[in-house]
PDB file of C-alpha atoms in Angstrom:
ATOM      1  CA  MET W  15      47.366 151.951  71.130  1.00 70.00           C
ATOM      2  CA  PRO W  16      48.815 148.857  72.490  1.00 78.00           C
ATOM      3  CA  SER W  17      50.989 149.223  75.626  1.00 86.00           C
ATOM      4  CA  ASN W  18      53.461 147.167  77.692  1.00 91.00           C
ATOM      5  CA  ILE W  19      54.753 147.551  81.248  1.00 93.00           C
ATOM      6  CA  GLU W  20      58.395 147.488  81.112  1.00 92.00           C
ATOM      7  CA  ILE W  21      61.649 147.230  83.076  1.00 94.00           C
ATOM      8  CA  LYS W  22      65.267 147.067  82.168  1.00 95.00           C
ATOM      9  CA  ALA W  23      68.006 145.837  84.190  1.00 97.00           C
ATOM     10  CA  ARG W  24      71.901 145.095  84.121  1.00 96.00           C
ATOM     11  CA  VAL W  25      72.782 141.484  84.616  1.00 97.00           C
ATOM     12  CA  ASP W  26      75.870 140.076  86.400  1.00 94.00           C
ATOM     13  CA  ASP W  27      75.036 136.580  86.440  1.00 96.00           C
ATOM     14  CA  VAL W  28      73.599 135.719  83.027  1.00 97.00           C
ATOM     15  CA  THR W  29      73.846 131.828  83.351  1.00 98.00           C
ATOM     16  CA  THR W  30      71.662 132.076  86.449  1.00 98.00           C
ATOM     17  CA  LEU W  31      69.114 134.366  84.818  1.00 98.00           C
ATOM     18  CA  HIS W  32      68.937 132.093  81.845  1.00 98.00           C
ATOM     19  CA  LYS W  33      68.379 129.073  84.147  1.00 98.00           C
ATOM     20  CA  LEU W  34      65.518 130.955  86.202  1.00 98.00           C
ATOM     21  CA  ALA W  35      63.760 132.290  82.890  1.00 98.00           C
ATOM     22  CA  ALA W  36      63.915 128.937  81.485  1.00 98.00           C
ATOM     23  CA  GLU W  37      62.341 127.392  84.394  1.00 98.00           C
ATOM     24  CA  LEU W  38      59.764 130.016  84.823  1.00 98.00           C
ATOM     25  CA  SER W  39      58.751 129.796  80.861  1.00 98.00           C
ATOM     26  CA  GLN W  40      59.317 125.893  80.873  1.00 98.00           C
ATOM     27  CA  SER W  41      61.399 126.430  77.762  1.00 98.00           C
ATOM     28  CA  GLN W  42      64.866 127.064  76.607  1.00 97.00           C
ATOM     29  CA  GLY W  43      63.749 130.319  74.923  1.00 98.00           C
ATOM     30  CA  THR W  44      64.013 131.593  71.280  1.00 96.00           C
ATOM     31  CA  GLN W  45      67.205 132.975  70.022  1.00 96.00           C
ATOM     32  CA  LEU W  46      67.006 136.198  68.055  1.00 95.00           C
ATOM     33  CA  VAL W  47      69.754 138.261  66.241  1.00 95.00           C
ATOM     34  CA  GLN W  48      68.341 141.788  66.031  1.00 96.00           C
ATOM     35  CA  GLU W  49      69.852 145.047  64.696  1.00 97.00           C
ATOM     36  CA  ASP W  50      67.703 148.369  65.511  1.00 97.00           C
ATOM     37  CA  THR W  51      68.435 151.461  63.439  1.00 98.00           C
ATOM     38  CA  PHE W  52      67.058 154.396  65.406  1.00 97.00           C
ATOM     39  CA  PHE W  53      65.915 157.610  63.675  1.00 98.00           C
ATOM     40  CA  CYS W  54      66.193 161.237  65.019  1.00 97.00           C
ATOM     41  CA  VAL W  55      62.403 162.069  65.825  1.00 96.00           C
ATOM     42  CA  PRO W  56      61.201 164.804  68.070  1.00 94.00           C
ATOM     43  CA  ARG W  57      59.143 162.655  70.465  1.00 92.00           C
ATOM     44  CA  GLY W  58      59.571 159.087  71.723  1.00 92.00           C
ATOM     45  CA  ARG W  59      61.735 156.673  69.789  1.00 94.00           C
ATOM     46  CA  LEU W  60      61.467 155.419  66.199  1.00 97.00           C
ATOM     47  CA  LYS W  61      63.505 152.176  64.974  1.00 97.00           C
ATOM     48  CA  LEU W  62      63.566 149.758  62.038  1.00 98.00           C
ATOM     49  CA  ARG W  63      64.193 146.384  63.391  1.00 96.00           C
ATOM     50  CA  HIS W  64      66.029 143.750  61.260  1.00 94.00           C
ATOM     51  CA  LEU W  65      65.543 140.202  62.509  1.00 87.00           C
ATOM     52  CA  LYS W  66      67.701 137.624  61.087  1.00 81.00           C
ATOM     53  CA  ASP W  67      65.313 135.017  59.187  1.00 81.00           C
ATOM     54  CA  CYS W  68      62.118 137.059  60.131  1.00 85.00           C
ATOM     55  CA  PRO W  69      60.179 139.993  58.603  1.00 90.00           C
ATOM     56  CA  SER W  70      61.479 143.481  59.574  1.00 95.00           C
ATOM     57  CA  GLU W  71      59.388 145.897  61.771  1.00 96.00           C
ATOM     58  CA  LEU W  72      59.080 149.536  62.027  1.00 97.00           C
ATOM     59  CA  ILE W  73      58.479 150.498  65.673  1.00 96.00           C
ATOM     60  CA  SER W  74      57.499 153.706  67.301  1.00 96.00           C
ATOM     61  CA  TYR W  75      57.255 153.806  71.161  1.00 93.00           C
ATOM     62  CA  ASP W  76      56.966 156.287  73.879  1.00 90.00           C
ATOM     63  CA  ARG W  77      57.896 155.787  77.485  1.00 85.00           C
ATOM     64  CA  PRO W  78      59.406 157.784  80.511  1.00 78.00           C
ATOM     65  CA  ASP W  79      62.824 157.334  81.247  1.00 78.00           C
ATOM     66  CA  ARG W  80      62.807 156.236  84.786  1.00 75.00           C
ATOM     67  CA  GLN W  81      63.798 153.251  86.902  1.00 77.00           C
ATOM     68  CA  GLY W  82      61.312 150.316  87.521  1.00 79.00           C
ATOM     69  CA  PRO W  83      58.144 149.333  85.919  1.00 82.00           C
ATOM     70  CA  LYS W  84      56.892 152.039  83.254  1.00 82.00           C
ATOM     71  CA  GLU W  85      54.331 151.998  80.687  1.00 84.00           C
ATOM     72  CA  SER W  86      55.487 152.025  76.971  1.00 85.00           C
ATOM     73  CA  VAL W  87      52.904 152.968  74.294  1.00 87.00           C
ATOM     74  CA  PHE W  88      53.869 151.600  70.852  1.00 92.00           C
ATOM     75  CA  ASN W  89      52.811 150.856  67.240  1.00 93.00           C
ATOM     76  CA  ILE W  90      54.479 148.211  65.053  1.00 94.00           C
ATOM     77  CA  ALA W  91      54.284 148.060  61.278  1.00 96.00           C
ATOM     78  CA  LYS W  92      55.690 145.068  59.365  1.00 95.00           C
ATOM     79  CA  VAL W  93      58.177 146.136  56.679  1.00 94.00           C
ATOM     80  CA  GLN W  94      58.408 144.557  53.258  1.00 90.00           C
ATOM     81  CA  ASN W  95      61.571 146.286  51.870  1.00 91.00           C
ATOM     82  CA  PRO W  96      63.590 147.443  55.007  1.00 93.00           C
ATOM     83  CA  GLU W  97      66.529 148.790  53.102  1.00 94.00           C
ATOM     84  CA  GLU W  98      64.353 151.132  51.169  1.00 96.00           C
ATOM     85  CA  ILE W  99      62.589 152.262  54.127  1.00 96.00           C
ATOM     86  CA  LYS W 100      65.679 152.773  56.133  1.00 96.00           C
ATOM     87  CA  VAL W 101      67.166 154.929  53.050  1.00 97.00           C
ATOM     88  CA  THR W 102      63.973 157.028  53.006  1.00 97.00           C
ATOM     89  CA  LEU W 103      63.776 157.388  56.845  1.00 98.00           C
ATOM     90  CA  ALA W 104      67.565 158.120  57.269  1.00 98.00           C
ATOM     91  CA  HIS W 105      67.157 161.017  54.425  1.00 98.00           C
ATOM     92  CA  ALA W 106      64.172 162.429  55.977  1.00 98.00           C
ATOM     93  CA  LEU W 107      64.996 162.226  59.718  1.00 98.00           C
ATOM     94  CA  GLY W 108      68.508 161.253  60.066  1.00 98.00           C
ATOM     95  CA  ILE W 109      70.042 158.094  61.869  1.00 97.00           C
ATOM     96  CA  ARG W 110      70.507 158.570  65.550  1.00 96.00           C
ATOM     97  CA  GLY W 111      72.415 155.197  65.991  1.00 96.00           C
ATOM     98  CA  ILE W 112      72.323 151.585  65.752  1.00 96.00           C
ATOM     99  CA  VAL W 113      71.824 148.943  68.377  1.00 97.00           C
ATOM    100  CA  ARG W 114      72.916 145.177  67.655  1.00 97.00           C
ATOM    101  CA  LYS W 115      72.042 142.318  70.075  1.00 97.00           C
ATOM    102  CA  GLN W 116      71.611 138.645  70.651  1.00 98.00           C
ATOM    103  CA  ARG W 117      68.399 138.147  72.535  1.00 97.00           C
ATOM    104  CA  THR W 118      66.940 135.088  74.068  1.00 98.00           C
ATOM    105  CA  LEU W 119      63.205 135.495  74.561  1.00 98.00           C
ATOM    106  CA  TYR W 120      61.153 133.692  77.071  1.00 99.00           C
ATOM    107  CA  LEU W 121      57.471 133.896  77.492  1.00 98.00           C
ATOM    108  CA  VAL W 122      56.050 133.674  80.870  1.00 98.00           C
ATOM    109  CA  GLY W 123      52.090 134.008  80.802  1.00 96.00           C
ATOM    110  CA  GLN W 124      51.541 137.486  79.243  1.00 97.00           C
ATOM    111  CA  THR W 125      55.138 138.633  79.829  1.00 98.00           C
ATOM    112  CA  ARG W 126      58.104 138.478  77.454  1.00 98.00           C
ATOM    113  CA  ILE W 127      61.589 138.172  79.226  1.00 98.00           C
ATOM    114  CA  HIS W 128      64.350 139.145  77.056  1.00 98.00           C
ATOM    115  CA  VAL W 129      68.123 138.224  78.104  1.00 99.00           C
ATOM    116  CA  ASP W 130      70.071 140.463  75.901  1.00 98.00           C
ATOM    117  CA  ASN W 131      73.861 140.543  74.991  1.00 98.00           C
ATOM    118  CA  VAL W 132      74.169 144.027  73.509  1.00 98.00           C
ATOM    119  CA  GLU W 133      77.108 144.821  71.340  1.00 97.00           C
ATOM    120  CA  LYS W 134      79.455 147.318  73.235  1.00 96.00           C
ATOM    121  CA  LEU W 135      77.401 147.387  76.178  1.00 97.00           C
ATOM    122  CA  GLY W 136      77.304 143.863  77.618  1.00 97.00           C
ATOM    123  CA  HIS W 137      74.326 141.819  79.287  1.00 98.00           C
ATOM    124  CA  TYR W 138      71.067 143.041  80.195  1.00 98.00           C
ATOM    125  CA  MET W 139      67.407 141.885  80.706  1.00 98.00           C
ATOM    126  CA  GLU W 140      64.088 143.378  79.970  1.00 96.00           C
ATOM    127  CA  LEU W 141      60.670 142.345  80.966  1.00 96.00           C
ATOM    128  CA  GLU W 142      57.699 143.478  78.805  1.00 95.00           C
ATOM    129  CA  VAL W 143      54.124 142.767  80.352  1.00 96.00           C
ATOM    130  CA  MET W 144      51.838 142.774  77.336  1.00 94.00           C
ATOM    131  CA  MET W 145      49.037 144.659  78.615  1.00 91.00           C
ATOM    132  CA  GLN W 146      45.376 143.336  78.006  1.00 91.00           C
ATOM    133  CA  PRO W 147      42.467 145.891  77.169  1.00 90.00           C
ATOM    134  CA  ASP W 148      40.888 145.324  80.507  1.00 91.00           C
ATOM    135  CA  GLN W 149      44.197 145.673  82.788  1.00 91.00           C
ATOM    136  CA  SER W 150      45.473 148.947  84.460  1.00 91.00           C
ATOM    137  CA  ALA W 151      49.000 149.886  84.461  1.00 89.00           C
ATOM    138  CA  GLU W 152      49.072 149.043  88.153  1.00 92.00           C
ATOM    139  CA  ASP W 153      48.181 145.401  87.184  1.00 94.00           C
ATOM    140  CA  GLY W 154      51.130 145.317  84.630  1.00 93.00           C
ATOM    141  CA  GLU W 155      53.398 146.892  87.336  1.00 93.00           C
ATOM    142  CA  GLN W 156      52.294 144.169  89.927  1.00 95.00           C
ATOM    143  CA  ILE W 157      53.238 141.438  87.469  1.00 96.00           C
ATOM    144  CA  ALA W 158      56.512 142.937  86.567  1.00 95.00           C
ATOM    145  CA  ASN W 159      57.482 143.224  90.185  1.00 95.00           C
ATOM    146  CA  GLU W 160      56.616 139.778  91.005  1.00 97.00           C
ATOM    147  CA  LEU W 161      58.605 138.447  87.997  1.00 97.00           C
ATOM    148  CA  MET W 162      61.620 140.632  89.124  1.00 96.00           C
ATOM    149  CA  LYS W 163      61.492 138.819  92.527  1.00 96.00           C
ATOM    150  CA  LYS W 164      61.406 135.480  91.067  1.00 97.00           C
ATOM    151  CA  LEU W 165      64.348 136.413  88.605  1.00 97.00           C
ATOM    152  CA  GLY W 166      66.438 137.766  91.353  1.00 96.00           C
ATOM    153  CA  ILE W 167      66.458 141.236  89.865  1.00 96.00           C
ATOM    154  CA  LYS W 168      67.406 144.096  92.469  1.00 93.00           C
ATOM    155  CA  SER W 169      66.183 147.594  92.303  1.00 91.00           C
ATOM    156  CA  CYS W 170      69.784 148.697  92.146  1.00 93.00           C
ATOM    157  CA  ASP W 171      70.263 146.941  88.954  1.00 94.00           C
ATOM    158  CA  LEU W 172      67.367 148.705  87.195  1.00 94.00           C
ATOM    159  CA  MET W 173      68.021 151.153  84.437  1.00 93.00           C
ATOM    160  CA  ASP W 174      66.262 154.193  83.169  1.00 88.00           C
ATOM    161  CA  THR W 175      67.297 154.405  79.608  1.00 88.00           C
ATOM    162  CA  ALA W 176      67.167 152.499  76.257  1.00 91.00           C
ATOM    163  CA  TYR W 177      70.141 150.932  74.990  1.00 95.00           C
ATOM    164  CA  ILE W 178      70.514 153.686  72.310  1.00 95.00           C
ATOM    165  CA  ASP W 179      71.062 156.146  74.891  1.00 92.00           C
ATOM    166  CA  MET W 180      73.712 154.123  76.781  1.00 93.00           C
ATOM    167  CA  LEU W 181      75.668 153.907  73.380  1.00 93.00           C
ATOM    168  CA  GLU W 182      75.470 157.672  72.677  1.00 85.00           C
ATOM    169  CA  PRO W 183      78.115 160.054  74.117  1.00 74.00           C
ATOM    170  CA  ALA W 184      76.798 162.050  77.031  1.00 54.00           C
ATOM    171  CA  SER W 185      76.777 165.326  75.134  1.00 42.00           C
ATOM    172  CA  GLN W 186      74.306 163.815  72.559  1.00 51.00           C
ATOM    173  CA  ASN W 187      72.089 162.084  75.294  1.00 45.00           C
ATOM    174  CA  THR W 188      69.826 165.085  75.995  1.00 44.00           C
ATOM    175  CA  SER W 189      67.082 164.688  73.380  1.00 44.00           C
ATOM    176  CA  HIS W 190      64.994 161.932  72.368  1.00 44.00           C
TER     177      HIS W 190
END
């Protein structure tokens, strides 16, 4: 299965982060509007991603909930009829919650830099180092750590959970 090395961090100065990411990527980034519907599953996470003006995707992924660079193993399927899939999965599994965000995507080498404005949560950033078959997790962690430094991301800003976890009340945040 494909994998990424990922980090997520809080962002205090989103303007500076956009400027640094634009310089590194030599672009103004791509604007995306995303709505992720998460379903109740016994292991990992399963979400149906609706992208404005783009095909929807069903994404399953599993990664440890810890700060710093971590490996995420995932599968992505393009979805032709997302509303039917959403109703079917909601009936079978139940809906865990919905995350809505405006994302700016920057590409730097093999890494996606996401600068997110998450509804009800605020500004965050993610790095996703898209691993090549011949690379080790350590290679990806090194790339992530180097980009964190270039973007001014401090270890105290790192997050260990997904947006969906942050949106849930603490009493429900124990199984995922």
